[in-house]
mmCIF file of C-alpha atoms in Angstrom:
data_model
loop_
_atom_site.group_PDB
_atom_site.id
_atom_site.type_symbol
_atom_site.label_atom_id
_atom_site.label_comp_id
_atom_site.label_asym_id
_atom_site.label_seq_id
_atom_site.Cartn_x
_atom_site.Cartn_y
_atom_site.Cartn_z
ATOM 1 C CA UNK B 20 -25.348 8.767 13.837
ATOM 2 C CA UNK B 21 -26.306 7.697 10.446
ATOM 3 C CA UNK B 22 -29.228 10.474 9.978
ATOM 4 C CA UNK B 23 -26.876 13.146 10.044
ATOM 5 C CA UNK B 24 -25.473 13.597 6.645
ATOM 6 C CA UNK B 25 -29.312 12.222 4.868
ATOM 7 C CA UNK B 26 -30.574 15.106 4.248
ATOM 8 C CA UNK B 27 -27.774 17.028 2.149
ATOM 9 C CA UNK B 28 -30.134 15.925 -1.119
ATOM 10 C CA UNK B 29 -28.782 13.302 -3.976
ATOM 11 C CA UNK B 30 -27.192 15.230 -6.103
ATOM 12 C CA UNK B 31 -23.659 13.907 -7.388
ATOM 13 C CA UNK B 32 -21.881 16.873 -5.472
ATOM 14 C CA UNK B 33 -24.052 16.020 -2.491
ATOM 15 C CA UNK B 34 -23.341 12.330 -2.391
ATOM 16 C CA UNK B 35 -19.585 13.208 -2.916
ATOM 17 C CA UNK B 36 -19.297 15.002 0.226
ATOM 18 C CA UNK B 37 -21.561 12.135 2.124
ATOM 19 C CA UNK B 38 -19.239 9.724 1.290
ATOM 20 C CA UNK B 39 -15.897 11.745 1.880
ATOM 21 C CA UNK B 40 -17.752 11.934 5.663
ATOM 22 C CA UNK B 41 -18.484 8.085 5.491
ATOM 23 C CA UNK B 42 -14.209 7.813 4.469
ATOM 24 C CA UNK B 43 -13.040 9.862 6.967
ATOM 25 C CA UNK B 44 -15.552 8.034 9.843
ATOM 26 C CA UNK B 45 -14.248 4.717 8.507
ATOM 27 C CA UNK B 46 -10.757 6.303 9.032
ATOM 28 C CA UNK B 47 -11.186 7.952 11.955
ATOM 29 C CA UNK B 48 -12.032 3.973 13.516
ATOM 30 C CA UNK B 49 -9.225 2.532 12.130
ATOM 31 C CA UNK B 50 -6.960 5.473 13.622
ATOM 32 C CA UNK B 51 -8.284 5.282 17.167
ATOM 33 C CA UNK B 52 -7.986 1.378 16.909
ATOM 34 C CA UNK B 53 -4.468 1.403 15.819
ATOM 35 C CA UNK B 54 -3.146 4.739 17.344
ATOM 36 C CA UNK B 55 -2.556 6.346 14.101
ATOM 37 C CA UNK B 56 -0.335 3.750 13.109
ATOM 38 C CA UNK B 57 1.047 4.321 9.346
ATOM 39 C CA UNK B 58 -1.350 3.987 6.672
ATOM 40 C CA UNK B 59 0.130 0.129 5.328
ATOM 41 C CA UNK B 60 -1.060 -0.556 9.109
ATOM 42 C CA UNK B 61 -4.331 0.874 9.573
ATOM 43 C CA UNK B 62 -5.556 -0.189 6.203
ATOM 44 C CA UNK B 63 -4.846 -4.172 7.595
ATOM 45 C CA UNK B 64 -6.527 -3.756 10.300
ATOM 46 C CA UNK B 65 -9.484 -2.742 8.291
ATOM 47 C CA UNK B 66 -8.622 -5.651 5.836
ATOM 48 C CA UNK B 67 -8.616 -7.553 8.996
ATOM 49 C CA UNK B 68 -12.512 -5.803 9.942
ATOM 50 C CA UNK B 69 -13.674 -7.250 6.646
ATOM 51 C CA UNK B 70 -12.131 -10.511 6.702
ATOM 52 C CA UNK B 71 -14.527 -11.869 9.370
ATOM 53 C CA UNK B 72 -17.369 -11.200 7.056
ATOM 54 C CA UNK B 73 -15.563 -13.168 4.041
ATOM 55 C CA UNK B 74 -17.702 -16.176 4.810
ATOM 56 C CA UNK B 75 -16.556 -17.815 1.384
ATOM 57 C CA UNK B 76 -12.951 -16.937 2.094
ATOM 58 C CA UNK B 77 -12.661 -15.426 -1.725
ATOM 59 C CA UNK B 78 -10.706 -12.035 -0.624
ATOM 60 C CA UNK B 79 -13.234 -10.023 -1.975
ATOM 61 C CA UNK B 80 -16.252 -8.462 -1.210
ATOM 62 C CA UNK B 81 -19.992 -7.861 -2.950
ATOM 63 C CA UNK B 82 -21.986 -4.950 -2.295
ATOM 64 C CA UNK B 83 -23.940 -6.840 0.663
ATOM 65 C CA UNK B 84 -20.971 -7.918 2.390
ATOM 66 C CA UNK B 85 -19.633 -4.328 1.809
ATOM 67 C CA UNK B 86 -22.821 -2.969 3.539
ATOM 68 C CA UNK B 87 -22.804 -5.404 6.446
ATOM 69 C CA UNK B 88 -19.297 -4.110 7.520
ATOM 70 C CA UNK B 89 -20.966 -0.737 7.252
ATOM 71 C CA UNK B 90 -23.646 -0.979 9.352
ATOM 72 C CA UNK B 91 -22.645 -3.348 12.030
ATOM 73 C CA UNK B 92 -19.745 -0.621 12.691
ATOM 74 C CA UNK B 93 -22.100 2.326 12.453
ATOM 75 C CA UNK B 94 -21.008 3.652 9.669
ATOM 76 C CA UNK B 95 -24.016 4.286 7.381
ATOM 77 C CA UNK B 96 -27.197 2.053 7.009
ATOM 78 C CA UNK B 97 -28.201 4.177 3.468
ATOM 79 C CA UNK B 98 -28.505 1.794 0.489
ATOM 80 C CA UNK B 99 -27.222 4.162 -1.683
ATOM 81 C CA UNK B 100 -24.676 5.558 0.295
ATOM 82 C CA UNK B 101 -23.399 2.172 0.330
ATOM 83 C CA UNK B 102 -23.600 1.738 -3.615
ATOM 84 C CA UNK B 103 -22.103 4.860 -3.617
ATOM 85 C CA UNK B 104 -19.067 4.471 -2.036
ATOM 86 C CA UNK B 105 -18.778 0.500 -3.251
ATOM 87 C CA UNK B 106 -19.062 1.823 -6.834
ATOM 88 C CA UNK B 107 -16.100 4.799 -5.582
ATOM 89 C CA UNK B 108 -13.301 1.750 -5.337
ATOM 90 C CA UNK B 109 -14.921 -0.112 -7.970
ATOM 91 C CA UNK B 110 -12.972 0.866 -11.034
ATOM 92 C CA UNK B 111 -13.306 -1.996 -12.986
ATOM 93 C CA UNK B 112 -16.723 -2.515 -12.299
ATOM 94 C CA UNK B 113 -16.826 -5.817 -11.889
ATOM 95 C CA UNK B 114 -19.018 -5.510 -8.457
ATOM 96 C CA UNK B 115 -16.723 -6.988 -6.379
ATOM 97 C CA UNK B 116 -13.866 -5.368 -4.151
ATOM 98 C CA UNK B 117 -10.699 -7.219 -2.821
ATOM 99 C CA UNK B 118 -10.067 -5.900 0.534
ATOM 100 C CA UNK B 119 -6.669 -4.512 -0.217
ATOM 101 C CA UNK B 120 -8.376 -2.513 -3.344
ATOM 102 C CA UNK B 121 -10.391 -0.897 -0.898
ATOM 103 C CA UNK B 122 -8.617 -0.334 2.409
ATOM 104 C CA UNK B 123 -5.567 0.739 0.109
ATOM 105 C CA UNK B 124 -7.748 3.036 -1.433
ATOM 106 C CA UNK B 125 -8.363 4.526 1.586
ATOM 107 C CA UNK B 126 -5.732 5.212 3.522
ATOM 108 C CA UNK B 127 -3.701 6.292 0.550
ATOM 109 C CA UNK B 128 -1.410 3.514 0.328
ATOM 110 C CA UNK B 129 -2.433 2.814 -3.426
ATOM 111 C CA UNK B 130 -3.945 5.706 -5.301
ATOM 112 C CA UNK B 131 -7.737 5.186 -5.848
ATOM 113 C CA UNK B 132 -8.809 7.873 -8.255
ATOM 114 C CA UNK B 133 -12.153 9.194 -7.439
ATOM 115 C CA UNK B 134 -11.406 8.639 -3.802
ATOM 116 C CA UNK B 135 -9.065 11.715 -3.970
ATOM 117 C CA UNK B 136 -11.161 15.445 -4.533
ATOM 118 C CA UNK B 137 -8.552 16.975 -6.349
ATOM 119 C CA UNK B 138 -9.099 14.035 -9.489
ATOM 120 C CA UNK B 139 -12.412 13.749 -8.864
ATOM 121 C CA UNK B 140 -12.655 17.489 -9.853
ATOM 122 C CA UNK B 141 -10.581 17.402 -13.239
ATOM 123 C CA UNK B 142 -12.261 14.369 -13.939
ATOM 124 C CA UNK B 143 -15.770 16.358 -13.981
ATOM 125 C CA UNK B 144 -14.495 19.224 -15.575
ATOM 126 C CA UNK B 145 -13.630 16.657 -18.258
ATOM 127 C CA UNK B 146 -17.270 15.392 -18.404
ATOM 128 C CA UNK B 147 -18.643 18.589 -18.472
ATOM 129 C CA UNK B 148 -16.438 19.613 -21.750
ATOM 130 C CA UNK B 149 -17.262 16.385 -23.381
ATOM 131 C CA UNK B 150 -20.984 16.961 -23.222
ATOM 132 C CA UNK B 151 -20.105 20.579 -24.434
ATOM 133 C CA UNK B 152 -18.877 19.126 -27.704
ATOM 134 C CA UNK B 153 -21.178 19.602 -30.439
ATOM 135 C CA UNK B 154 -21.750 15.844 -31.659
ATOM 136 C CA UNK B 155 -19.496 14.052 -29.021
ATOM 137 C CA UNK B 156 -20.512 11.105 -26.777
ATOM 138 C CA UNK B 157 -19.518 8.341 -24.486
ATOM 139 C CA UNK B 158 -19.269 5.900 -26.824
ATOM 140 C CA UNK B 159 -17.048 8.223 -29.581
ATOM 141 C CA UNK B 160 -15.048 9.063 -26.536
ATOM 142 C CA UNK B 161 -14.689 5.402 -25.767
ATOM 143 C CA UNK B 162 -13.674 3.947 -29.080
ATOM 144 C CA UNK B 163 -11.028 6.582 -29.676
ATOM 145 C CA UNK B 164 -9.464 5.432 -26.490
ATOM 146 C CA UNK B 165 -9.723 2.143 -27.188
ATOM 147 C CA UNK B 166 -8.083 2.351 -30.576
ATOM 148 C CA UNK B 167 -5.139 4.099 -29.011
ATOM 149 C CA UNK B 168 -4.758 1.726 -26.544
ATOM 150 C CA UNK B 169 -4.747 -1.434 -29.304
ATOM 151 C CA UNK B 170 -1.116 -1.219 -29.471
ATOM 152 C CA UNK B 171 -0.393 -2.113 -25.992
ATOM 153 C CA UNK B 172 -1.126 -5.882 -25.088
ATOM 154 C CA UNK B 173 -2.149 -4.849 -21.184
ATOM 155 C CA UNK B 174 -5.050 -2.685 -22.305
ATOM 156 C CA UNK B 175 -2.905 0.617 -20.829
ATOM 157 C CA UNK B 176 -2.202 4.265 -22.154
ATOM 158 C CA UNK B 177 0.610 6.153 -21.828
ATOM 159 C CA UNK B 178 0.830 9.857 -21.160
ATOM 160 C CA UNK B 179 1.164 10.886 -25.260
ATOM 161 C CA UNK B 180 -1.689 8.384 -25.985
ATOM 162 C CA UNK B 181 -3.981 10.213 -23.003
ATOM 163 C CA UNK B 182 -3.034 13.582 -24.715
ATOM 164 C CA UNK B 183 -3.559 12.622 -28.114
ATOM 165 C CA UNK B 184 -7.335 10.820 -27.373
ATOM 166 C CA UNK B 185 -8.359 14.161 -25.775
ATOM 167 C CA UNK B 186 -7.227 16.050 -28.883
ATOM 168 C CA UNK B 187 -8.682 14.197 -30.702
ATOM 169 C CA UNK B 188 -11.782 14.689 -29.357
ATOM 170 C CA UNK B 189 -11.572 18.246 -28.795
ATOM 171 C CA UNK B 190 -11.325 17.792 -25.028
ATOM 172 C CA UNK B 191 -8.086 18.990 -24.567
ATOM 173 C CA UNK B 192 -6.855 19.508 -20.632
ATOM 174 C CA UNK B 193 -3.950 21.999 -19.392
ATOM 175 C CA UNK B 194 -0.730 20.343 -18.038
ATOM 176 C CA UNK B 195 -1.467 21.146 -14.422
ATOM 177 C CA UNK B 196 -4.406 18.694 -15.111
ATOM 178 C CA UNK B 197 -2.786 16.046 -17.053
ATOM 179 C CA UNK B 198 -0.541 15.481 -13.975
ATOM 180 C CA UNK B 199 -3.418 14.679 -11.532
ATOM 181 C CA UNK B 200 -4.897 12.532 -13.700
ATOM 182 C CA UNK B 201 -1.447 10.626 -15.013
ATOM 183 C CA UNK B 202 -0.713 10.910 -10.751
ATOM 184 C CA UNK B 203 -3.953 9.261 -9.770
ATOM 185 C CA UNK B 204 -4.368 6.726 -12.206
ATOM 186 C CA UNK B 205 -0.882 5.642 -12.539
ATOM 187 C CA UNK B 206 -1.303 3.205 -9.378
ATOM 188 C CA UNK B 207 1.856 1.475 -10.309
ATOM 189 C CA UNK B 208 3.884 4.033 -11.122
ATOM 190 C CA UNK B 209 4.885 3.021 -14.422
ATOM 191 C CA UNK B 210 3.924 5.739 -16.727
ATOM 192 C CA UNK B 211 0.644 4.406 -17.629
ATOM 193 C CA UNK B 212 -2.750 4.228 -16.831
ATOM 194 C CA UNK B 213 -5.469 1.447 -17.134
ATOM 195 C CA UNK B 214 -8.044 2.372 -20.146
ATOM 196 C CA UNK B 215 -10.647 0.335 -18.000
ATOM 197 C CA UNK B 216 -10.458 2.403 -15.273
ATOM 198 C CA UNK B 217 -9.435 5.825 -17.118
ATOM 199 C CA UNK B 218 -13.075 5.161 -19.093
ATOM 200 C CA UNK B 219 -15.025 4.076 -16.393
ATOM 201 C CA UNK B 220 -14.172 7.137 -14.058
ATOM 202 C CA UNK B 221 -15.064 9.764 -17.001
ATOM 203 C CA UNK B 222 -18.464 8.048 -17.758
ATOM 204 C CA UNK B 223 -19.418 7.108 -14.446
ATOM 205 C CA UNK B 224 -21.111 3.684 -12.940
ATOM 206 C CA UNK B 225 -23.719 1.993 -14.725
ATOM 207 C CA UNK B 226 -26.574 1.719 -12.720
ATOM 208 C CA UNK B 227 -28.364 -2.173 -11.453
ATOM 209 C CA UNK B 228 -30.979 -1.835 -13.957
ATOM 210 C CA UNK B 229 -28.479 -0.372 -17.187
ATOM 211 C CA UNK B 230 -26.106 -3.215 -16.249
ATOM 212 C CA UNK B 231 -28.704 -6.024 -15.990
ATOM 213 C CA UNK B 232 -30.140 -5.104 -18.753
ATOM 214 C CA UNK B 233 -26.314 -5.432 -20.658
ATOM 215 C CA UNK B 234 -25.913 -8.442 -18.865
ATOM 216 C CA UNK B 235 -28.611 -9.874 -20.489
ATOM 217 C CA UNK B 236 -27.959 -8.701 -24.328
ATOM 218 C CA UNK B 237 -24.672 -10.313 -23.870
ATOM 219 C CA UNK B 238 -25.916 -13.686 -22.636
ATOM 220 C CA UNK B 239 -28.166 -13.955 -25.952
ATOM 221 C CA UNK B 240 -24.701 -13.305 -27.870
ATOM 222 C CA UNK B 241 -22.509 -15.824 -25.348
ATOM 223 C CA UNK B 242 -23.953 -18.953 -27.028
ATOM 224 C CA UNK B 243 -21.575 -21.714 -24.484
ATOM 225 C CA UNK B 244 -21.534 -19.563 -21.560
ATOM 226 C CA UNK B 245 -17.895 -19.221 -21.143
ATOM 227 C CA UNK B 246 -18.434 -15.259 -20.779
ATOM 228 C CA UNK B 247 -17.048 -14.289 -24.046
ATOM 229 C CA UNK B 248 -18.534 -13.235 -27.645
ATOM 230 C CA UNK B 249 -16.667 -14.656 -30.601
ATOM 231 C CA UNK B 250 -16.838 -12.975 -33.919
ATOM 232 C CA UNK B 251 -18.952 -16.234 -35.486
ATOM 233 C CA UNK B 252 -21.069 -15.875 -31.668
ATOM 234 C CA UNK B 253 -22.135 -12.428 -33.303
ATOM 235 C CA UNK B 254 -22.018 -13.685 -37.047
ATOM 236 C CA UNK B 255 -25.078 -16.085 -35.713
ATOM 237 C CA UNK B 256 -26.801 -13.502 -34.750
ATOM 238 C CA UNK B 257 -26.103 -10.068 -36.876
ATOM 239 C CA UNK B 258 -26.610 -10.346 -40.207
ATOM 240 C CA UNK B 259 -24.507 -7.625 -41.892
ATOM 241 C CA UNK B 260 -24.935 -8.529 -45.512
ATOM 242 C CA UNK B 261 -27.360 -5.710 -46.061
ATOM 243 C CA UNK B 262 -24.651 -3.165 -43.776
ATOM 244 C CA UNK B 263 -24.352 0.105 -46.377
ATOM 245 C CA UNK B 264 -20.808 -0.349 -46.384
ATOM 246 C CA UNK B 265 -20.754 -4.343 -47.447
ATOM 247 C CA UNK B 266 -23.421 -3.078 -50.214
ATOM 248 C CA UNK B 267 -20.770 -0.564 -51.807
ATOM 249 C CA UNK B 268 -17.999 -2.927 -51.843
ATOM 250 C CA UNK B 269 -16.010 -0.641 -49.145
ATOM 251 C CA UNK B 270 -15.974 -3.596 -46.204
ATOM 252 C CA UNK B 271 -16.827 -7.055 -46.168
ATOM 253 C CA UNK B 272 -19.278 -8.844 -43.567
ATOM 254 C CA UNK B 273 -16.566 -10.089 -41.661
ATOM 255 C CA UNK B 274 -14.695 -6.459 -41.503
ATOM 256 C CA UNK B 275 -18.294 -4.967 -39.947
ATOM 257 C CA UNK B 276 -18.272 -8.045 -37.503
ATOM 258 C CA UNK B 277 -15.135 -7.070 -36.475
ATOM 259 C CA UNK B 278 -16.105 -3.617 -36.749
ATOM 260 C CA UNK B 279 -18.779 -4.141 -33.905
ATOM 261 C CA UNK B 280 -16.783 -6.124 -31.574
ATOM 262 C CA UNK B 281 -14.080 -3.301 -31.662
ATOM 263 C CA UNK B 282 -17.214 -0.583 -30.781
ATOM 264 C CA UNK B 283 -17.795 -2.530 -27.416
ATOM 265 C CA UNK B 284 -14.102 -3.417 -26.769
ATOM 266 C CA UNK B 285 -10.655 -3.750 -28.083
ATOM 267 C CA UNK B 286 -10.076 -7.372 -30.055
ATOM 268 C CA UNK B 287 -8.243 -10.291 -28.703
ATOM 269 C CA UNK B 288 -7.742 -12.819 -30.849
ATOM 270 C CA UNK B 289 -11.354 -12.012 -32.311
ATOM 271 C CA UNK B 290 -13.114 -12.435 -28.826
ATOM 272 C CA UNK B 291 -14.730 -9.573 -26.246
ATOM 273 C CA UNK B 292 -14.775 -10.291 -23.030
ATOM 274 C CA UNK B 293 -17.674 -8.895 -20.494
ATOM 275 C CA UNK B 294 -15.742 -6.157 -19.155
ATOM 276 C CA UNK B 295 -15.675 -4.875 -22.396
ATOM 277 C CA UNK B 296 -19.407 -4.425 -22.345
ATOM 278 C CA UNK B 297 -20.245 -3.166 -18.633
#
């Protein structure tokens, strides 16, 4: 059963359309099981499928207890088709999945972005513009997102500030397009989207060996362990007095600390968390 779909190549378009198979089989058992019962229902009983895996009761699932579900209800066996569709619902890329994030996902009952084609496609027309732009990138896309966003203590942005960041840029969608992606990111139907999740869909998952090798930088720089990087945490170990700017009088070392800690993430109270840097 699994073999069938192996073969379409690995490709991004090709492992979309493997894993919008591996949805709809998932679905498909969840409809016979339930009779087509309305989507809230269907996507408990799947919450109720993964819940006798949860051996540590969290809620939540890693990518191995994803994959066991998978495979001991035929689904797929295929590592990567597994990472795949794990990374799909993973929008804050944390690598773990409550079971209503998924299953919700799923069966429509909460919007998950790159689960639905129609996003998924303005989203990579978005990405292909961006890489169009003569002297744009990721990280210039990023900050000017993450600026806009400064003003609103939940880390969201609003429809003007979504418009405004991709004029900014020079990436500048049509309104038809602006309403799938305010539609499908909006989960909570308040006007606003989450920046994590907004950024995360347009640059894509970081792969094991990218985010290990983050992981790792940021442990150097998280001196007690408690998973966050103070400004003195990188004052120990950046030394900015010879920065071009602190030379010509323009900033001061503690404006360049600040400076860098606002490149990887927005500033709370002087500390970045490690979301801010996966």
């Amino acid at each position: 059963m699994y073999d069938k779909i192996h073969h379409e190549g690995t490709s991004t378009a090709a492992m979309d359309r493997r894993l919008d198979v591996l949805q709809g089989r998932l679905k498909s058992m969840i409809e016979l099981k339930t009779g087509w019962a309305e989507a809230h229902l269907m996507s408990r009983e799947l919450q109720r499928l993964f819940r006798v895996h949860d051996v540590d009761a969290t809620g939540t699932m890693s990518v191995d207890e994803f994959s066991k579900v998978l495979e001991k209800n035929n689904i797929t066996d295929n590592e990567a088709e597994v990472e795949s569709l794990f990374s799909r619902f993973d929008l804050n890329d944390n690598g773990l999945l409550t079971f209503s994030e998924f299953c919700d996902g799923l069966f429509g009952v909460k919007k998950s972005p790159l689960a639905d084609p129609q996003c998924r496609a303005v989203v990579e027309r978005l990405q292909i513009r961006l890489r169009k732009r003569a002297g744009s990138s990721m990280r210039g896309f990023s900050r000017t997102f993450r600026i806009l966003s400064r003003k609103n203590p939940k880390n969201m942005l609003s429809k003007t500030d979504l418009e405004e960041g991709l004029n900014r840029i020079g990436c500048k969608i049509d309104p038809s397009e602006m309403t799938v992606i305010m539609t499908c990111f909006d989960r909570d139907g308040n006007g606003e989207v989450s920046l994590t999740e907004f950024l995360r869909a347009v640059r894509g998952p970081l792969n094991t060996r990218r985010k290990d090798m983050i992981y790792k930088a940021f442990q150097v720089l998280d001196k007690n362990a408690d998973e966050t990087i103070t400004l003195s945490e990188l004052a120990d170990k950046y030394d900015t007095s010879k920065h071009p700017d602190v030379l010509s009088g323009k900033a001061t070392e503690e404006d360049v600390l600040g400076l860098l800690c606002l490149a990887a993430c927005r500033v709370y109270n002087e500390v970045s968390t490690w979301n801010c840097y996966e």
